[in-house]
Coordinates of C-alpha atoms in Angstrom, one line a residue:
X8 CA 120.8 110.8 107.7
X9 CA 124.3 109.0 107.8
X10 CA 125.3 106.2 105.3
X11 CA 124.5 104.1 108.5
X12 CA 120.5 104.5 108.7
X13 CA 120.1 101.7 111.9
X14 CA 123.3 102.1 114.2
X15 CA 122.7 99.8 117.7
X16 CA 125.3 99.1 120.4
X17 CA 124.7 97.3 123.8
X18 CA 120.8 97.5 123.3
X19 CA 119.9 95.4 126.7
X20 CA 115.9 94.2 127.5
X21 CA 115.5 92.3 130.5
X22 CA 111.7 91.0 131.8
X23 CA 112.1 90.5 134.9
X24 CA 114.8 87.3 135.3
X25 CA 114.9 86.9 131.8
X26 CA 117.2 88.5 129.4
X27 CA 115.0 88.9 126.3
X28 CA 118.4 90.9 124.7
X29 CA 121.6 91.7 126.3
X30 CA 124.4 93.5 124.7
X31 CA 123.4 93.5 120.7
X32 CA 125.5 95.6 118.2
X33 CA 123.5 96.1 114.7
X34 CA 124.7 98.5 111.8
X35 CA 122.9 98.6 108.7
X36 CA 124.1 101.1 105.9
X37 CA 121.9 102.7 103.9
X38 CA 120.5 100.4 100.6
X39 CA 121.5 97.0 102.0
X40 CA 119.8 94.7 103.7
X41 CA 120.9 93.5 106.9
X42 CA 119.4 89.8 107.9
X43 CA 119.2 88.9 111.8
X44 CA 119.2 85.5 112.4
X45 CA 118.0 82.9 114.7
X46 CA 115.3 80.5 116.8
X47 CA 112.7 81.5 118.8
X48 CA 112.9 83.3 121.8
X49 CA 117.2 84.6 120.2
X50 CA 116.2 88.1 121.0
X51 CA 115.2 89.5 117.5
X52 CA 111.7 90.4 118.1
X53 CA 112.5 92.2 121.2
X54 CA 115.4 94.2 119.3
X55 CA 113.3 95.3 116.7
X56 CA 110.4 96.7 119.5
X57 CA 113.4 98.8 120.9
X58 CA 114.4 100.1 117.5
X59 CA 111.0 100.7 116.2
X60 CA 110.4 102.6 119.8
X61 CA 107.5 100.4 121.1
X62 CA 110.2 99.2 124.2
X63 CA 112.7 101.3 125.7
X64 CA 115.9 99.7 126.0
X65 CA 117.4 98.9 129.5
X66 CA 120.6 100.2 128.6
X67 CA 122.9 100.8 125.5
X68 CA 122.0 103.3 122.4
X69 CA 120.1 103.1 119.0
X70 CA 119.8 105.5 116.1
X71 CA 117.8 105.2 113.1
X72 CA 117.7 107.6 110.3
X73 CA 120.2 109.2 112.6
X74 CA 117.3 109.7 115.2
X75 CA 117.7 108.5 118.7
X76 CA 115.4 106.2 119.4
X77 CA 114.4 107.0 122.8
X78 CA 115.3 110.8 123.3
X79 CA 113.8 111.3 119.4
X80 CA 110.9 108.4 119.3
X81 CA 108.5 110.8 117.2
X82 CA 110.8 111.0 114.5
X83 CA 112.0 107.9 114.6
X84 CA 108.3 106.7 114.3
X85 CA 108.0 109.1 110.8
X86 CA 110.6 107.7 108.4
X87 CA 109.8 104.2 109.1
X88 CA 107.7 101.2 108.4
X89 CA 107.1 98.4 110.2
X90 CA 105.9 95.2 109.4
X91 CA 105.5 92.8 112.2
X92 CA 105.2 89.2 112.8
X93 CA 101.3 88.5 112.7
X94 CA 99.3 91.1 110.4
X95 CA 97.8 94.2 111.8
X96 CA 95.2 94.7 109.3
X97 CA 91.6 95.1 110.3
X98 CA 89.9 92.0 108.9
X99 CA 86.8 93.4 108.8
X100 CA 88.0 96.1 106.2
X101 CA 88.3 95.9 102.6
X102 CA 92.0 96.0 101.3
X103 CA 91.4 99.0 100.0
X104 CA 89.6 100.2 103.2
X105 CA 92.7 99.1 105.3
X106 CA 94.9 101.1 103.6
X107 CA 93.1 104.5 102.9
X108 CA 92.6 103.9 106.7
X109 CA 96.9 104.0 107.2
X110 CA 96.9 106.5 105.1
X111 CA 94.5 108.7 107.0
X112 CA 96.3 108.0 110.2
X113 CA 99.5 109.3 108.5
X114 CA 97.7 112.6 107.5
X115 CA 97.9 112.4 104.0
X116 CA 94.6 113.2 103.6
X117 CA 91.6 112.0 101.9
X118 CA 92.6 112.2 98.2
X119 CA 96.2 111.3 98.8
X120 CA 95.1 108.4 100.8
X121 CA 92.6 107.2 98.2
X122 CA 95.6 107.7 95.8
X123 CA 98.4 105.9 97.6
X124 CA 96.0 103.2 98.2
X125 CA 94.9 102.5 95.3
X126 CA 99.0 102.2 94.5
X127 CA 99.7 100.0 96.9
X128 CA 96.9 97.6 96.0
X129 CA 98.2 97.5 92.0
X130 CA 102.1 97.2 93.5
X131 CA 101.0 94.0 95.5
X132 CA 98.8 92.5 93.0
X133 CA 95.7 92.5 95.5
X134 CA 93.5 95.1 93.3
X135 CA 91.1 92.2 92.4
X136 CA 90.4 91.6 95.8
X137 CA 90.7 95.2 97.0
X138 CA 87.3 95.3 97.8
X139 CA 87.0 91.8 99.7
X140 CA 87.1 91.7 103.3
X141 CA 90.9 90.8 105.1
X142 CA 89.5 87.9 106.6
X143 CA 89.1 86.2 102.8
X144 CA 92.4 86.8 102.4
X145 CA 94.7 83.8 101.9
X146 CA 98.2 84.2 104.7
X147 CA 100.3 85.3 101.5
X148 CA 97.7 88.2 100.6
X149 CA 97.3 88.9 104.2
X150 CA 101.0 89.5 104.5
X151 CA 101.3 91.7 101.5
X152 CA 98.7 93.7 102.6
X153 CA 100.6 94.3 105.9
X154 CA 103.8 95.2 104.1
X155 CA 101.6 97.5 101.8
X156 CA 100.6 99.3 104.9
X157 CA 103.8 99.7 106.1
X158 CA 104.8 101.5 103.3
X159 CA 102.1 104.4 102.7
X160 CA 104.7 107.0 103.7
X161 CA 107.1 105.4 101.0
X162 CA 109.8 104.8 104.1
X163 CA 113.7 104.4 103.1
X164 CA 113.9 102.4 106.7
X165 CA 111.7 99.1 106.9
X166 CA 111.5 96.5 109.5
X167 CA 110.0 92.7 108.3
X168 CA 110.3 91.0 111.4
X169 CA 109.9 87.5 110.2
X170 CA 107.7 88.2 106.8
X171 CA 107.4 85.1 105.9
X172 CA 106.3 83.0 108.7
X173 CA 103.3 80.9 108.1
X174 CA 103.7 81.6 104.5
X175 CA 103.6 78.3 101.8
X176 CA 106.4 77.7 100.0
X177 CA 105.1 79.5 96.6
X178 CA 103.8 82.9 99.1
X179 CA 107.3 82.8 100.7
X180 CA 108.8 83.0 97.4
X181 CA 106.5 85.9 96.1
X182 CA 107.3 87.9 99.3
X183 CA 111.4 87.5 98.4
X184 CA 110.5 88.8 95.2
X185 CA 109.0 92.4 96.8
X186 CA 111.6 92.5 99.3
X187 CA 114.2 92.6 96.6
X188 CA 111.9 95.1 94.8
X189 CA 112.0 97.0 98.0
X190 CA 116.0 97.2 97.4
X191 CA 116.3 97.7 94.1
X192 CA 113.9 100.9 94.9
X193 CA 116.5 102.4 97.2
X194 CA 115.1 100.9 100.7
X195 CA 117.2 99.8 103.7
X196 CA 115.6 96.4 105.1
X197 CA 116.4 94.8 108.4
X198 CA 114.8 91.8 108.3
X199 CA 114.6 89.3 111.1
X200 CA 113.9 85.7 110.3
X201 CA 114.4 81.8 111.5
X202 CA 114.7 80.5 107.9
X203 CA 118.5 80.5 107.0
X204 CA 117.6 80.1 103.5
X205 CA 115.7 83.3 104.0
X206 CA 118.8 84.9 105.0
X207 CA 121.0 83.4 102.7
X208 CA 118.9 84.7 99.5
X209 CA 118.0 87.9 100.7
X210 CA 120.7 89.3 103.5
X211 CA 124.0 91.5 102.3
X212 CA 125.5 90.9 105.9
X213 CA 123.9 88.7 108.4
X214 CA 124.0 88.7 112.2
X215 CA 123.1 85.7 114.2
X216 CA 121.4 85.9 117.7
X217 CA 121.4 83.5 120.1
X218 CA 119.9 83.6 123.7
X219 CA 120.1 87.5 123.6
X220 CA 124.0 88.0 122.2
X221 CA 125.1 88.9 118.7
X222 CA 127.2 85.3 118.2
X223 CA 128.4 86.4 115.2
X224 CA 128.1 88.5 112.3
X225 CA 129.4 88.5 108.3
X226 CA 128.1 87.7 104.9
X227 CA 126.8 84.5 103.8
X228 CA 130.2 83.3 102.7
X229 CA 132.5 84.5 105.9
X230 CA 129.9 82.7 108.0
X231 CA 130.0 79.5 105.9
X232 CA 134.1 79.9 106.4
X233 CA 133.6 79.4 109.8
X234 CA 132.7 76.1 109.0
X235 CA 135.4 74.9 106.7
X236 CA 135.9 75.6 102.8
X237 CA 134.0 72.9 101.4
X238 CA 132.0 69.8 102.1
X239 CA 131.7 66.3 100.4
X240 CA 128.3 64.7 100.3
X241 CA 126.9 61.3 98.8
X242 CA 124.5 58.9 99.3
X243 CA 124.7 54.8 99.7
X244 CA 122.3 52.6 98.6
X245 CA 121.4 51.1 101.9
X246 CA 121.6 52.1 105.6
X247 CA 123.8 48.9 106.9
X248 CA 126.6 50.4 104.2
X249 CA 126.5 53.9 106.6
X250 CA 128.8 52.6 109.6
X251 CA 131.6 51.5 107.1
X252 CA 131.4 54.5 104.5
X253 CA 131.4 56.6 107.2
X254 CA 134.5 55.2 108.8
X255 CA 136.2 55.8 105.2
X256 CA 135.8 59.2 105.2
X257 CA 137.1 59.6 108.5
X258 CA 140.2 58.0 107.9
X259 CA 140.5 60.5 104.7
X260 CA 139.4 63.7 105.9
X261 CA 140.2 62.9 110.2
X262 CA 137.0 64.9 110.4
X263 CA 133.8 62.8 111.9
X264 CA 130.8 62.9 109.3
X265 CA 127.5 64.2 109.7
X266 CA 125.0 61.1 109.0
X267 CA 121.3 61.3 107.4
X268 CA 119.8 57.6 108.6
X269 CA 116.4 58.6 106.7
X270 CA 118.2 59.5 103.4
X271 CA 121.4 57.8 103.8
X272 CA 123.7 60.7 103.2
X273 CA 127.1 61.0 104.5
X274 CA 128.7 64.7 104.7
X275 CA 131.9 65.6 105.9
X276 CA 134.4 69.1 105.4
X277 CA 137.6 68.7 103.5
X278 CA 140.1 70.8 102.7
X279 CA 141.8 69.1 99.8
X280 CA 138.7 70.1 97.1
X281 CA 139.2 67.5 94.3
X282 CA 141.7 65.5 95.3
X283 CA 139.9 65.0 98.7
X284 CA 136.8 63.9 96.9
X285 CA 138.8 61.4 94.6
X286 CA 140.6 60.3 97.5
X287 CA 137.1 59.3 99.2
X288 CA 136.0 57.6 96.5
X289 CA 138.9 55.3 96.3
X290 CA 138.7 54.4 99.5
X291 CA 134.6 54.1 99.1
X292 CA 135.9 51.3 96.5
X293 CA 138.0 49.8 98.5
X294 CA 135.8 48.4 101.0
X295 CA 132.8 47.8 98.3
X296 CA 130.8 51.1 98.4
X297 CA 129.6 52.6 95.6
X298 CA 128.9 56.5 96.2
X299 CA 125.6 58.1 94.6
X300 CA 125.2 61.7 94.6
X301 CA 128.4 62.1 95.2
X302 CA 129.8 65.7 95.1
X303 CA 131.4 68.8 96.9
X304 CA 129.6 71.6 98.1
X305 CA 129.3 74.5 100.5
X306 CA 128.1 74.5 104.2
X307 CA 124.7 75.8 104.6
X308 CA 123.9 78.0 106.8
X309 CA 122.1 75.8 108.5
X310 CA 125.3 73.9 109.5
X311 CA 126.8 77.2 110.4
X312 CA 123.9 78.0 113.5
X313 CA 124.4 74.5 114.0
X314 CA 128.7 74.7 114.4
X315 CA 127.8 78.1 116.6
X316 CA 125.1 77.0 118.6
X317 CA 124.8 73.1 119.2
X318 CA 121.6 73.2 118.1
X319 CA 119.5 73.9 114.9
X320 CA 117.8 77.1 113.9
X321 CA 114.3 76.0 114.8
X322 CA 115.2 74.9 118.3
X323 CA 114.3 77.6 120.7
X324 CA 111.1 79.2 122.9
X325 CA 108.5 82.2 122.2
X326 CA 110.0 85.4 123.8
X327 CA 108.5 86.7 126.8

C-alpha cells in the first residue's frame, strides 16, 4: 500500500436524473483522518458505497489500500471495515453472538472468533451486556457494537459514515474518544459526518460536499481563513439595543453583522484583532450600549459551510 491508502478522482454516481455525486476528488494518507463534510443528500453516503465497492462508479477511479475498487473489489472488501449509518447488527443476537458471527463470516474460525470477540466486547466496554440481546441495547451501545464488528479483521482502512447520528450528547462524545483510539492505534479513518463540530475535533484535513461537488477542501484552520481571521462577538442586554449596536459595528468593521434575535448576540469579522475590538467598544459607548460577553474569536465551521453554501449544514434531503 502507498502512503495514500484512499486515493479518489472524478468518482461520478448518477440515479437516474439525479446526480447523487459528480466529480469528487478524496486522498487520505495513511494514519490521518480525513473528515467529509456536509447536509443530507451532499453526496457522502453515496461516495463511500463506491469506495467500499457496494456501487460502481459511473465514471472516474478509486483505490484503496492501493486496490482498485472496481477491477479489484475482493480485495478491496479484505482490508477494510465499514461502519455504516444505521447498525447492521442482528438484534436478536447477543453482543457476543453478533460478533463471533462476523468473525465466522470472515473465516477466522471458531476459536479465533470466540477470541476476537470476546476482545472486542472488553475494548468497547459492552462485556456486561455481552450476553443481552441487541435490541436492549441503548443507540450508543448499539453503535459500538457496529464499529466492533467492523473491526474483527483489525483493518488499517475504516469507513464511519456518520458514527454518531442519533447518538446523545454524552454517547457522541464516547464514540470521539474510540475514534481517536482508532488513530492513535495506527488506523486511517474517513469519516463522513453533518456535525461540523464533529469534524472540527476529529478531522486532520476536511473536505466539504455540497450537492455532489467537492466545494472545498483544507484543515480546520485554512477553511476558517476563508472566512476572515477573526470575529468579534457580544451580547446586549435587550433586543430593541440590536438595530443601533449593530449599526456601530458596521461603521467600524464596514462588514454587516450576523444577528442572534433569541440570544441577542451581535458577530461580525475584523481584521484589526485588538484594536478592532477596542475600537467597537468605544463606539458601543458612544451611543449608550454596554457590551456583555464581549470578545474575539474564530469562525466556526459552521459559518464556514454557511459563507460556502448559503445555507447551514443541516439544510439538505435524504439521498436517493
Amino acid at each position: 500500500m502507498t502512503d495514500n491508502v484512499i486515493v479518489a478522482e472524478g468518482l461520478v454516481k448518477h440515479f437516474g436524473k439525479v446526480k447523487a455525486v459528480n466529480g469528487v476528488d478524496l486522498v487520505l494518507p495513511r494514519g490521518t483522518v480525513l473528515g467529509v463534510l456536509g447536509p443530507n443528500g451532499a453526496g457522502k453516503t453515496t461516495t463511500v458505497r463506491m469506495l467500499t465497492t457496494l456501487l460502481t462508479p459511473d465514471s472516474g477511479y478509486a483505490t484503496v489500500g492501493g486496490y482498485d475498487v472496481v477491477r479489484e473489489a475482493e480485495s478491496v472488501r479484505k482490508i477494510m471495515g465499514v461502519s455504516g449509518q444505521y447498525a447492521a447488527v442482528d438484534e436478536y443476537l447477543t453482543g457476543r453472538e453478533n460478533l463471533d458471527m462476523f468473525g465466522r463470516l470472515y473465516h477466522l474460525g471458531a476459536k479465533e472468533a470466540k477470541r476476537r470477540a470476546n476482545e472486542l466486547l472488553e475494548r468497547f466496554s459492552l462485556t456486561d451486556a455481552a450476553d443481552r440481546t441487541a435490541k436492549t441495547y441503548s443507540g450508543g451501545m448499539r453503535r459500538r457494537l457496529d464499529l466492533a464488528a467492523s473491526l474483527v479483521i483489525r483493518p488499517e482502512i475504516i469507513f464511519l459514515d456518520e458514527p454518531t447520528t442519533g447518538l446523545d450528547p454524552r454517547s457522541r462524545l464516547g464514540m470521539w474518544d474510540v475514534i481517536r483510539d482508532l488513530v492513535r492505534g495506527g488506523a486511517s479513518l474517513l469519516l463522513t459526518t453533518q456535525y461540523l463540530e464533529e469534524a472540527d475535533a476529529l478531522a486532520d484535513e476536511i473536505v466539504i460536499i455540497d450537492h455532489g461537488h467537492v466545494i472545498a477542501k483544507g484543515t480546520s484552520d485554512q477553511l476558517k481563513s476563508q472566512v476572515g481571521g477573526e470575529r468579534i462577538q457580544f451580547r446586549v442586554a435587550e433586543q430593541a439595543m440590536i438595530p443601533k449596536a449593530s449599526s456601530a459595528v458596521l461603521d467600524v468593521t464596514g462588514n454587516t453583522p450576523e444577528i442572534d434575535q433569541e440570544t441577542h448576540t451581535i458577530s461580525a469579522p475584523v481584521s484589526g484583532g485588538a484594536r478592532s475590538l477596542v475600537g467597537i467598544v468605544n463606539a458601543l459607548d458612544g451611543v449608550g450600549i454596554e457590551a456583555q460577553d464581549v470578545g474575539l474569536r474564530r469562525p466556526t465551521l459552521d459559518e464556514v459551510f454557511l459563507a460556502l453554501t448559503g445555507r447551514k449544514a443541516e439544510e439538505g434531503q435524504d439521498e436517493q
